[in-house]
XYZ file of C-alpha atoms in Angstrom:
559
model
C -23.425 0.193 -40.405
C -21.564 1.088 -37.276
C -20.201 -1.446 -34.945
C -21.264 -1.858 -31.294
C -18.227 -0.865 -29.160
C -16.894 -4.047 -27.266
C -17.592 -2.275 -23.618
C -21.263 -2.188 -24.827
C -22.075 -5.209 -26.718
C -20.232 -7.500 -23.810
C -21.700 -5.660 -21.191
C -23.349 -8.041 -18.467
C -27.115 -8.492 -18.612
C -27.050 -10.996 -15.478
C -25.118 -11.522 -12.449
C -23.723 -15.070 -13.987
C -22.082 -12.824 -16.664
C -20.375 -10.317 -14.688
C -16.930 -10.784 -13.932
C -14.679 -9.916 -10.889
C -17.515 -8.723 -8.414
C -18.426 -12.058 -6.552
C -18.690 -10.520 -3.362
C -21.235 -8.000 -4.790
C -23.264 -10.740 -6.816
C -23.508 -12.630 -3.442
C -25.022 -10.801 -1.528
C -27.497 -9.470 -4.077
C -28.691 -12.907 -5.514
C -29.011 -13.870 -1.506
C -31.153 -11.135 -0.995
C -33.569 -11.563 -4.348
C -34.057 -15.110 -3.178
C -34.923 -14.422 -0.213
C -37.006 -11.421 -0.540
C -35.088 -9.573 2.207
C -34.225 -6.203 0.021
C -33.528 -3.027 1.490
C -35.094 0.256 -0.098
C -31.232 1.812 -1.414
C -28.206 0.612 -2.331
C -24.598 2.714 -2.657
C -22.212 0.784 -5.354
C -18.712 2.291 -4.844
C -15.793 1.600 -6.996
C -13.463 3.319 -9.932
C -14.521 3.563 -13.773
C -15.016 0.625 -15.520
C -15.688 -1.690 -12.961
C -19.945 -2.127 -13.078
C -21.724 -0.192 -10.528
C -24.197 1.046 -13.426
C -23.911 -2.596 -14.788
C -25.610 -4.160 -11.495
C -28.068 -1.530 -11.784
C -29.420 -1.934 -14.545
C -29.181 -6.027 -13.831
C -30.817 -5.112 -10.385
C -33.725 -3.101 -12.092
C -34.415 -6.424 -14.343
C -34.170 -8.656 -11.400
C -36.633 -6.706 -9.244
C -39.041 -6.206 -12.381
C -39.124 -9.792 -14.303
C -42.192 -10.951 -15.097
C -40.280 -13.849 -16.830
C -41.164 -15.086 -20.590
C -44.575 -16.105 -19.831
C -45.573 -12.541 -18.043
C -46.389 -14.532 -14.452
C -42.869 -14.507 -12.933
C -41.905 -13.063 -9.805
C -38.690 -11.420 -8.682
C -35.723 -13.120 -9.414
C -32.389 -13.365 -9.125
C -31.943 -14.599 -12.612
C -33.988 -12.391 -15.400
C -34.741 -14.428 -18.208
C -34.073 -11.248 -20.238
C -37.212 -11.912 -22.682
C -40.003 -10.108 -20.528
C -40.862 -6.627 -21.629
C -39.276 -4.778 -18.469
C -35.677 -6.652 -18.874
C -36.107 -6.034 -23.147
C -36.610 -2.277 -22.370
C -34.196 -1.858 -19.309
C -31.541 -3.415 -21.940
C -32.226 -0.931 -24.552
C -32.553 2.110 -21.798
C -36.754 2.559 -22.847
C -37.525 1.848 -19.603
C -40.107 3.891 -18.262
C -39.985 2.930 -14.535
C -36.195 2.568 -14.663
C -34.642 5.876 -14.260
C -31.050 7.213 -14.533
C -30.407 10.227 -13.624
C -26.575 11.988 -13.981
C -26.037 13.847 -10.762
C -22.896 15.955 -12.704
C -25.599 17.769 -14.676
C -28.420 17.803 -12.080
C -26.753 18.665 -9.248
C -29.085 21.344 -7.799
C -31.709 21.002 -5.214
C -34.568 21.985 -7.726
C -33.398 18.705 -9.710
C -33.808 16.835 -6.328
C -37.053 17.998 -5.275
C -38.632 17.211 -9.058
C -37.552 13.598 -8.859
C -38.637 13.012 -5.264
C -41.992 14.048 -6.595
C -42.994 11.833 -8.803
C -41.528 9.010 -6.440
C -44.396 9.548 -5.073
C -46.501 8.164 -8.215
C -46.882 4.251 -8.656
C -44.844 2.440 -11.615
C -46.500 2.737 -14.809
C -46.105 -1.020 -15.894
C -43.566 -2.335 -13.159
C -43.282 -3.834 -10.401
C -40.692 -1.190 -8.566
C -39.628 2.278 -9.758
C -35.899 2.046 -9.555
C -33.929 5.345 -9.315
C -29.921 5.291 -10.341
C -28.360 8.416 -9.663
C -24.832 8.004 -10.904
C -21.742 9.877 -9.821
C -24.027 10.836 -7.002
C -21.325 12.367 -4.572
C -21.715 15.883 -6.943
C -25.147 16.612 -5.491
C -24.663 20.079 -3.568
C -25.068 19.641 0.194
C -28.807 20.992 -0.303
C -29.632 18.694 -2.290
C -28.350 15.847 -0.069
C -30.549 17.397 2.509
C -33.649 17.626 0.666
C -33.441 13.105 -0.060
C -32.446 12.304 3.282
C -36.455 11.805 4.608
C -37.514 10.163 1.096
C -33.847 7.973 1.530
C -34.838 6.735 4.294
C -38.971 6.272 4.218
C -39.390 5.518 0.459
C -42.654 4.862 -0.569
C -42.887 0.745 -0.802
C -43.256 1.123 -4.575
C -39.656 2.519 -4.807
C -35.552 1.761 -4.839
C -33.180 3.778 -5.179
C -29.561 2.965 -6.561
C -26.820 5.311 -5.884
C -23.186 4.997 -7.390
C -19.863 6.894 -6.837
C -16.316 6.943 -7.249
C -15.667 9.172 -4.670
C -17.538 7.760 -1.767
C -15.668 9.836 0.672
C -17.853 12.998 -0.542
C -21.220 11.309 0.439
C -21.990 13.234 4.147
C -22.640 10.363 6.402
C -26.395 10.912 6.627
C -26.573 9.207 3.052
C -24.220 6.669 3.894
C -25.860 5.403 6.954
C -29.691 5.049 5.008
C -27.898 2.616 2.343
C -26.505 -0.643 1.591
C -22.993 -0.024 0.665
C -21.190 -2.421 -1.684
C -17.405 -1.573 -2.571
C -16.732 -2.764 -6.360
C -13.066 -4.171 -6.274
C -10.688 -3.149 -9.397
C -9.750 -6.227 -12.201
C -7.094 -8.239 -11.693
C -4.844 -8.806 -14.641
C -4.892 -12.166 -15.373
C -8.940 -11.894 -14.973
C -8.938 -9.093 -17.256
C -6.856 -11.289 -19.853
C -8.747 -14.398 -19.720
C -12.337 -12.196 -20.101
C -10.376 -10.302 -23.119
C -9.633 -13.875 -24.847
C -12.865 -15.021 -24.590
C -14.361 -11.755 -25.702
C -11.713 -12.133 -28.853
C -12.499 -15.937 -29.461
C -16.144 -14.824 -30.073
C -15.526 -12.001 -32.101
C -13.373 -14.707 -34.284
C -10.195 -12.266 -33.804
C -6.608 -14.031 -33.292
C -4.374 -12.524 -30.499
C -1.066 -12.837 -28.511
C -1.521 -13.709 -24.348
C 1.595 -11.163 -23.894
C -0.969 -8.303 -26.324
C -3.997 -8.649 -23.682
C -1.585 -8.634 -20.822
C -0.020 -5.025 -21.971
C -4.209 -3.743 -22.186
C -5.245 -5.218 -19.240
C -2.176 -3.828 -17.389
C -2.993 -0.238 -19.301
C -6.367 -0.927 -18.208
C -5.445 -0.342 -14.413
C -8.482 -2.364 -13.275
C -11.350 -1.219 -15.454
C -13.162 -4.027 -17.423
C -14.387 -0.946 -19.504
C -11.030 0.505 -20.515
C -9.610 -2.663 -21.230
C -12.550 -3.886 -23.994
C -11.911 0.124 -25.220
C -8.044 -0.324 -26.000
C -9.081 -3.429 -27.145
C -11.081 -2.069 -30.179
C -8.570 0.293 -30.470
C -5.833 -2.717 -31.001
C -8.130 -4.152 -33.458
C -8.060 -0.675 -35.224
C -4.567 -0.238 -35.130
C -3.468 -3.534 -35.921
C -5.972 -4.282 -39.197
C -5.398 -7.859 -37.843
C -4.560 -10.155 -35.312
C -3.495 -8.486 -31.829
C -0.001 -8.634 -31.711
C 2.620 -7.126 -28.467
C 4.268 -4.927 -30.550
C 1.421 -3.560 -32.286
C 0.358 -2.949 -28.784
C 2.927 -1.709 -27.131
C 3.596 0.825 -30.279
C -0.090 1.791 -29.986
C 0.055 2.479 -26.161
C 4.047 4.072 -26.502
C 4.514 1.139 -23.693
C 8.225 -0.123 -23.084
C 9.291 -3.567 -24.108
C 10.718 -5.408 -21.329
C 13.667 -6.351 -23.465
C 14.734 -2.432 -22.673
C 14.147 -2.806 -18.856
C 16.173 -6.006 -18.702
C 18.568 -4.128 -21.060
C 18.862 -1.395 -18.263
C 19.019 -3.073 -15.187
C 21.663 -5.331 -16.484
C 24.044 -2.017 -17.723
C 23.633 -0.792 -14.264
C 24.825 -3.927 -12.819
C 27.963 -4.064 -15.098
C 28.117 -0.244 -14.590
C 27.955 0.769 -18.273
C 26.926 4.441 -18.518
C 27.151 4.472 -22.121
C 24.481 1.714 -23.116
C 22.147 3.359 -20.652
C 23.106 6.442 -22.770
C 21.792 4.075 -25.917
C 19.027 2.767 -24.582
C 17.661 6.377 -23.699
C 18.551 7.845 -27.038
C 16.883 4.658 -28.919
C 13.277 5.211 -26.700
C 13.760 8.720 -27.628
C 13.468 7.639 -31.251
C 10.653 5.940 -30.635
C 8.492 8.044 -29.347
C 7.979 5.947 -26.299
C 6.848 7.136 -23.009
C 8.614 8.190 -20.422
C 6.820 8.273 -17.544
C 5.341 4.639 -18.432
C 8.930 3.611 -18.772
C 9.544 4.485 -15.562
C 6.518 3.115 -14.071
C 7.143 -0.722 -15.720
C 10.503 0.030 -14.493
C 9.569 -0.014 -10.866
C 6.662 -2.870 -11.677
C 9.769 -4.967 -12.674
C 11.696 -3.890 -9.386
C 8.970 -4.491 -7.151
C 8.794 -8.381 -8.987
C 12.237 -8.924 -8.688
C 12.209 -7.577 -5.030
C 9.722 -10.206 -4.390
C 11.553 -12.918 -5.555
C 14.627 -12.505 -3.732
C 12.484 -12.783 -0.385
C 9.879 -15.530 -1.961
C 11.323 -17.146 -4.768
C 7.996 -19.345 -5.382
C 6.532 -15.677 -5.998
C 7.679 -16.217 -10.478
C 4.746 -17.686 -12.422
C 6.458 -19.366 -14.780
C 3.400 -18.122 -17.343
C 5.061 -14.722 -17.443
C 7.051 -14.000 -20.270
C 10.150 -12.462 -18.379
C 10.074 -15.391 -15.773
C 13.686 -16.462 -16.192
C 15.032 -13.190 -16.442
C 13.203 -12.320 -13.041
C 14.756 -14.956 -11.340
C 18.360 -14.239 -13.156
C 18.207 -10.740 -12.018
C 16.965 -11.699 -8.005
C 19.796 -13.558 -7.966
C 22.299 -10.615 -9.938
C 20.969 -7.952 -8.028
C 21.802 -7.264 -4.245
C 18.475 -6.570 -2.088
C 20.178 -3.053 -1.395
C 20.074 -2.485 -5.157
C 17.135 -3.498 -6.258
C 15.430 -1.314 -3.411
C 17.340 2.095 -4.701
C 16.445 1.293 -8.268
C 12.609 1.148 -7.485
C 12.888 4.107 -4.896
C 14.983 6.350 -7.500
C 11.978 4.798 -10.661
C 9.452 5.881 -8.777
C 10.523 9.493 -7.558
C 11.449 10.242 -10.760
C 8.409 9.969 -12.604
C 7.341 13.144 -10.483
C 10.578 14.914 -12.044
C 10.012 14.440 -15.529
C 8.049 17.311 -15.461
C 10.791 19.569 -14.158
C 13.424 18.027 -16.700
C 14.095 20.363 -19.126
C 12.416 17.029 -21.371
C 11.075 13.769 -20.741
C 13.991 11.781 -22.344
C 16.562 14.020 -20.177
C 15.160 13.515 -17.025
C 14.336 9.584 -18.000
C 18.324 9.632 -18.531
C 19.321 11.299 -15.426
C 17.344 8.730 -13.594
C 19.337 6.260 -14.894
C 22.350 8.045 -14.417
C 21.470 8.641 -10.328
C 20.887 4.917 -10.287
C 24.570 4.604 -11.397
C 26.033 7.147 -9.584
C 24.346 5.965 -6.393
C 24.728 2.125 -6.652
C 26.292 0.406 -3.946
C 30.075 0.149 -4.749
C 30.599 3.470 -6.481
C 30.386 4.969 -9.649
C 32.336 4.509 -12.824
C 33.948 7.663 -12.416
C 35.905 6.439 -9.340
C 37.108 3.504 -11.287
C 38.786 4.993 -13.947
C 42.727 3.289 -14.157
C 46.251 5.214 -13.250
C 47.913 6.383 -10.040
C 47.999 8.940 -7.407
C 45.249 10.215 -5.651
C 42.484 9.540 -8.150
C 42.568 5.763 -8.500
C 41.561 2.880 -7.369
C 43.947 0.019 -6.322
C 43.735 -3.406 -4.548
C 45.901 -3.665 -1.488
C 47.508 -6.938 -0.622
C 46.005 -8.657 2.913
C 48.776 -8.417 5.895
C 49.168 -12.195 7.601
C 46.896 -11.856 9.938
C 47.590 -12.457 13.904
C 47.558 -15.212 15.966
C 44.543 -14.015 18.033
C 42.631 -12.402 14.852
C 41.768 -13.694 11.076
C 42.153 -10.227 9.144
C 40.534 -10.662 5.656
C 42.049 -9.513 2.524
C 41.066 -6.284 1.810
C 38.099 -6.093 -1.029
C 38.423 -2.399 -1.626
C 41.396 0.257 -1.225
C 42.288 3.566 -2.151
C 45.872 5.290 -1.854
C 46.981 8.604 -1.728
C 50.136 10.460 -2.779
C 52.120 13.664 -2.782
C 53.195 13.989 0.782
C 52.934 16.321 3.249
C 54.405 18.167 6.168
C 51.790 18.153 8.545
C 52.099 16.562 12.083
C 50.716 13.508 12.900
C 48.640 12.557 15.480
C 49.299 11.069 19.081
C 49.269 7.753 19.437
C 49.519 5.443 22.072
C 52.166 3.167 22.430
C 50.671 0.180 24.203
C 49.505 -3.110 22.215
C 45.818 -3.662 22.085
C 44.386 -6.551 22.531
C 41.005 -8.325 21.492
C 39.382 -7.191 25.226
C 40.508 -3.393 24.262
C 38.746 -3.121 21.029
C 37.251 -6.339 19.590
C 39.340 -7.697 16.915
C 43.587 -7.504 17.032
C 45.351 -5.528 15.609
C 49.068 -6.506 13.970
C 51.092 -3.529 14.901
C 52.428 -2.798 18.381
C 52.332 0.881 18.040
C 48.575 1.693 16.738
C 46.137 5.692 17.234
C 43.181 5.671 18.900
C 40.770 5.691 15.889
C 38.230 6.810 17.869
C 39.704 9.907 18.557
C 41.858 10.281 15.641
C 38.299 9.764 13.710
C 36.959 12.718 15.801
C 39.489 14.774 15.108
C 39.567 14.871 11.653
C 38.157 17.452 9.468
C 35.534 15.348 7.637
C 32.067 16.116 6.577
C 28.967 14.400 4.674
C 29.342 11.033 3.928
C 32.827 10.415 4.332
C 32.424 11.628 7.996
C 29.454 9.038 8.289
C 31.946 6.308 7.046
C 34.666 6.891 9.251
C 32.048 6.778 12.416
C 30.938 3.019 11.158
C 34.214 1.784 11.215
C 36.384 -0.120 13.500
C 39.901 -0.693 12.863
C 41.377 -3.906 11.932
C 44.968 -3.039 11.065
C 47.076 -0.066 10.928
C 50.675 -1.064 9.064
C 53.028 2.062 9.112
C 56.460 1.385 6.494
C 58.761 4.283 5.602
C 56.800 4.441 2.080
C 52.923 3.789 2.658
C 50.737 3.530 5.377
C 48.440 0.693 5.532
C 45.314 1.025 7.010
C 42.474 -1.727 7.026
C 39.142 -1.186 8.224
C 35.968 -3.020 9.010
C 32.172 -1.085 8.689
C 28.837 -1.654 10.070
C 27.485 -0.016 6.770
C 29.278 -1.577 4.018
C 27.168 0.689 2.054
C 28.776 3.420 2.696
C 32.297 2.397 1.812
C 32.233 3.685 -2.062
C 35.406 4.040 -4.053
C 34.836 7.965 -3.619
C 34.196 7.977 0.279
C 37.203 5.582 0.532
C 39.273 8.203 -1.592
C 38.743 10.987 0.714
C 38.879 9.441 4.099
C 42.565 8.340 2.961
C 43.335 12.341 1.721
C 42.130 13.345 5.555
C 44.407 10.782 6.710
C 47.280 11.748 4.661
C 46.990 15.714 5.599
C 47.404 14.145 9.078
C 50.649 11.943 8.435
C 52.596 13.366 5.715
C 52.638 10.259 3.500
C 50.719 8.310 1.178
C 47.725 6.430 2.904
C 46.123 2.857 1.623
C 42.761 2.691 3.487
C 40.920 -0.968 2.731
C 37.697 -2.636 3.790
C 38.497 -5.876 5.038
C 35.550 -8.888 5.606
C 33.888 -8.664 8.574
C 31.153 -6.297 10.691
C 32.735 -3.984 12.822
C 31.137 -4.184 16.410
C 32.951 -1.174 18.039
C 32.601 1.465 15.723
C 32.714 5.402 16.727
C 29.235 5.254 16.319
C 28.351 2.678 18.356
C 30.767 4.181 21.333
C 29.631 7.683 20.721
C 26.028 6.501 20.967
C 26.806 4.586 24.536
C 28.268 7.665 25.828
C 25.480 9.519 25.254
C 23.153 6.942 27.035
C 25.384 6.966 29.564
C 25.133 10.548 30.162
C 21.730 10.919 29.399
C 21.060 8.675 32.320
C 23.107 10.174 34.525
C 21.275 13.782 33.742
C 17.517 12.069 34.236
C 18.989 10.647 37.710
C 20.691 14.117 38.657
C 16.973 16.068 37.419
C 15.315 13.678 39.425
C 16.968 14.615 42.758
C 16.782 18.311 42.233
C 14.936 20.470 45.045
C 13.425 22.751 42.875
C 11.855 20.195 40.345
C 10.867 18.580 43.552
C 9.194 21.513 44.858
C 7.333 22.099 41.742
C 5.936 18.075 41.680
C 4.298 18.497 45.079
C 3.081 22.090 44.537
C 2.048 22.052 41.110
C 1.608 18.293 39.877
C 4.576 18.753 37.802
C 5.874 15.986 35.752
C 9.089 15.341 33.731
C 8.105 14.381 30.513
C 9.266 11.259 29.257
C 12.328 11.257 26.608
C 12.360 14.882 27.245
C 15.706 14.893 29.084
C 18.815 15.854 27.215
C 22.861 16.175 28.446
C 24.221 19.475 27.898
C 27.512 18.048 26.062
């Protein structure tokens, strides 16, 4: 004999049985009680989540005769009486489901609406469920509206939909709309374990957690992968039968990852990639508990109470809020997510999955293994002592640095040759003889995001010996200061002076970068052109004649 599937043989026969849609129950057990019922009802909601369920439970309700034959409508069908017997086993004459995919037409309309007309045969009500109602044509639509809204007293209608936004507002507005809300997790897990206890079948919490998240709301999927883990296992329901089942990622490999891009170790991400490859896993899902992890770990660095210490990857959550910078963890999820659109422009699923985690290397804060490589000259990486710092000033020592070799001949810059103080530019400086960095930043040939660098900076410290010239910086956007950016801001710098450069970050936010400046002088001026507009005859002239008005914003300086 074949078995019942799970999603039928635990579906709901009363509203104390159904699970997740309190709000819905509510109102409809208020309403049976008191006898206040309205002649339609629109249940709106995604598969799996009961709108034919409540039907069918609303058809009983309105239709018990209870288990003597002399009840009257209830919200509680004692399930015994011949019209809640026959509405469970779908032989019931006066209830009547009809599938508006396949009788979409107007001619299917107009036959129904007929024999509304005609009393029950044995029931109380006729009760009409049209499911996936929204793919009536527009004629048909037209042809229900009068019944919709002046049924015969005899008659409800029940209308459900998954697309509610299809429904033309002339159906809407006749009905009682209900929105069904998708399952939680953790209520999808505990009705899975009782479900399991009954059918005398062992599982693992962390096995129902993997359905019910693969579920994606639906009671009805989740009891449907559950038969399918019962299948596949031969057993009890275990993770990794699971997880192999669904091609789902353990989160061993996503802790696995996110730590190898914290310690910057291209060639275990390599691993890890090749090693899902192997295993047939998926992709795209990889990708997608990626960014579920991300968006956990996000949380916790802004509301550490936000870790249920029932999940299984609790303490590595809260290791990895801590690990992780804020800035990190929001490029990791922002690169997880975009890329799950890619994979199907990778020339494969497992190359594109690997050049995701490559771009999360190559664009983590602090630069990319390839700028870290060791040696000398222009293409490494080297720590530059701090310079004692002033008496008015506290310059840090420098956290990054790059140097430059292989001098040139070309000229240097003006400079000025006055000292500046804290009131010229904010913090001191420890050389008597320091450039204008603000112009000397404008005047070098720099582009993209080395360009966008220099205009955040502000300069702490500019050290000029017969060998190397030491420069130390501070930045608004510490961000931006990568071991490549670094690199090539001290090459523009050493075209300029003929020698080899050492350009640092030092601790600190600048406060007077070119940025900033650049951005005052352009208020300035823009205020100065609104004021000049303002007083112009002609615009003048063309306010009194014409009602002419400057829009707001709208003014621009010409340089």
């Amino acid at each position: 004999m074949t078995a019942l599937a799970l999603a039928r043989k635990w579906r709901p026969k009363t509203f104390t049985e159904l699970v997740g849609q309190d709000h819905v129950v509510k109102a409809l057990t208020h309403a049976l009680d008191q006898g206040r019922l309205h002649h339609a009802w629109l249940f709106t909601g995604t598969r799996g989540v009961g709108k034919t369920t409540i039907a069918r439970i609303m058809a009983k309700a309105l239709n018990c005769t209870g288990a003597d034959g002399k009840g009257q409508m209830t919200s509680q069908p004692c399930g015994k009486c011949q019209a809640c017997t026959e509405i469970d086993a779908g032989r019931f004459v006066d209830y009547i489901e009809m599938d508006a995919a396949s009788n979409r037409g107007v001619d299917e309309m107009v036959s129904l609406l007929e024999k509304a007309a005609y009393a029950p045969s044995s029931a109380r009500y006729k009760v009409y469920m049209i499911d996936e109602v929204h793919m009536l044509t527009a004629h048909a639509f037209n042809s229900m509206l009068k019944t919709l809204e002046e049924p015969p007293p005899h008659v409800k209608f029940i209308l459900a939909t998954t697309d509610p936004q299809k429904i033309p507002v002339t159906v809407l507005s006749r009905c009682l709309q209900f929105n069904l809300k998708q399952m939680p997790v953790p209520l999808i897990v505990e009705h899975l374990q009782a479900v399991l206890q009954s059918e005398s079948i062992a599982s693992e919490p962390n096995a129902l957690r993997v359905i019910a998240k693969a579920a994606q709301g639906s009671m009805r999927d989740a009891l449907s992968l559950t038969d399918q883990a019962i299948a596949y296992a031969a057993g009890p329901v275990t993770e990794a039968a699971v997880r192999t089942m669904l091609g789902t990622i353990d989160d061993a490999y996503l802790i696995s990852i996110l730590d190898a891009l914290q310690q910057k170790d291209g060639k275990t991400l390599n691993d890890i990639s090749e090693e899902m490859g192997l295993r047939s896993m998926s992709f795209s899902i990889a990708l997608q508990d990626l960014a579920s992890l991300l968006h956990k770990i996000a949380t916790a660095q802004v509301v550490p109470n936000s870790v249920l210490d029932d999940w299984p990857e609790a303490d590595e959550i809260r290791r990895l809020a801590k690990s992780l910078t804020p800035e990190e963890t929001q490029l990791f999820y922002q690169i997880a997510i975009t890329s799950r659109a890619d994979l199907s422009l990778a020339p494969d699923e497992q190359a594109g999955f690997a050049m995701a985690l490559l771009r999360m290397l190559a664009f983590k804060p602090g630069g990319s293994p390839a700028a870290s490589g060791s040696g000398n000259g222009a293409g490494s990486k080297s720590v530059a002592p701090a310079s004692k710092p002033s008496s008015s000033s506290n310059a840090a020592s420098a956290s990054k640095s790059t140097s430059t070799s292989n001098p040139s001949s070309a000229p240097a810059p003006a400079t000025t040759n006055k000292t500046t103080t804290p009131s010229d530019s904010g913090p001191s400086l420890n050389s008597a003889i320091t450039p204008d960095w603000h112009a000397l930043v404008r005047a070098l040939p720099m582009r993209g995001l080395v360009q966008q660098l220099a205009y955040q900076t502000e300069l702490v410290e500019w050290r000029d010996t017969p060998e190397i010239l030491f420069v130390t910086l501070t930045t608004a956007m510490s961000q931006l200061a990568t071991d490549d950016a670094l690199l090539r801001l001290g090459e523009a710098l050493k075209a300029q002076y003929g020698k080899t450069v050492k350009v640092q970050i030092g601790e600190g936010k600048a406060t007077h970068t070119v940025a900033k400046v650049d951005a005052q002088i352009y208020q300035e001026k823009k205020l100065t052109a609104e004021e000049e507009l303002a007083q112009d005859p002609f615009l003048k002239e063309l306010e009194r004649e014409f009602g002419a008005k400057v829009v707001t914003g709208s003014v621009r300086p010409l340089n």
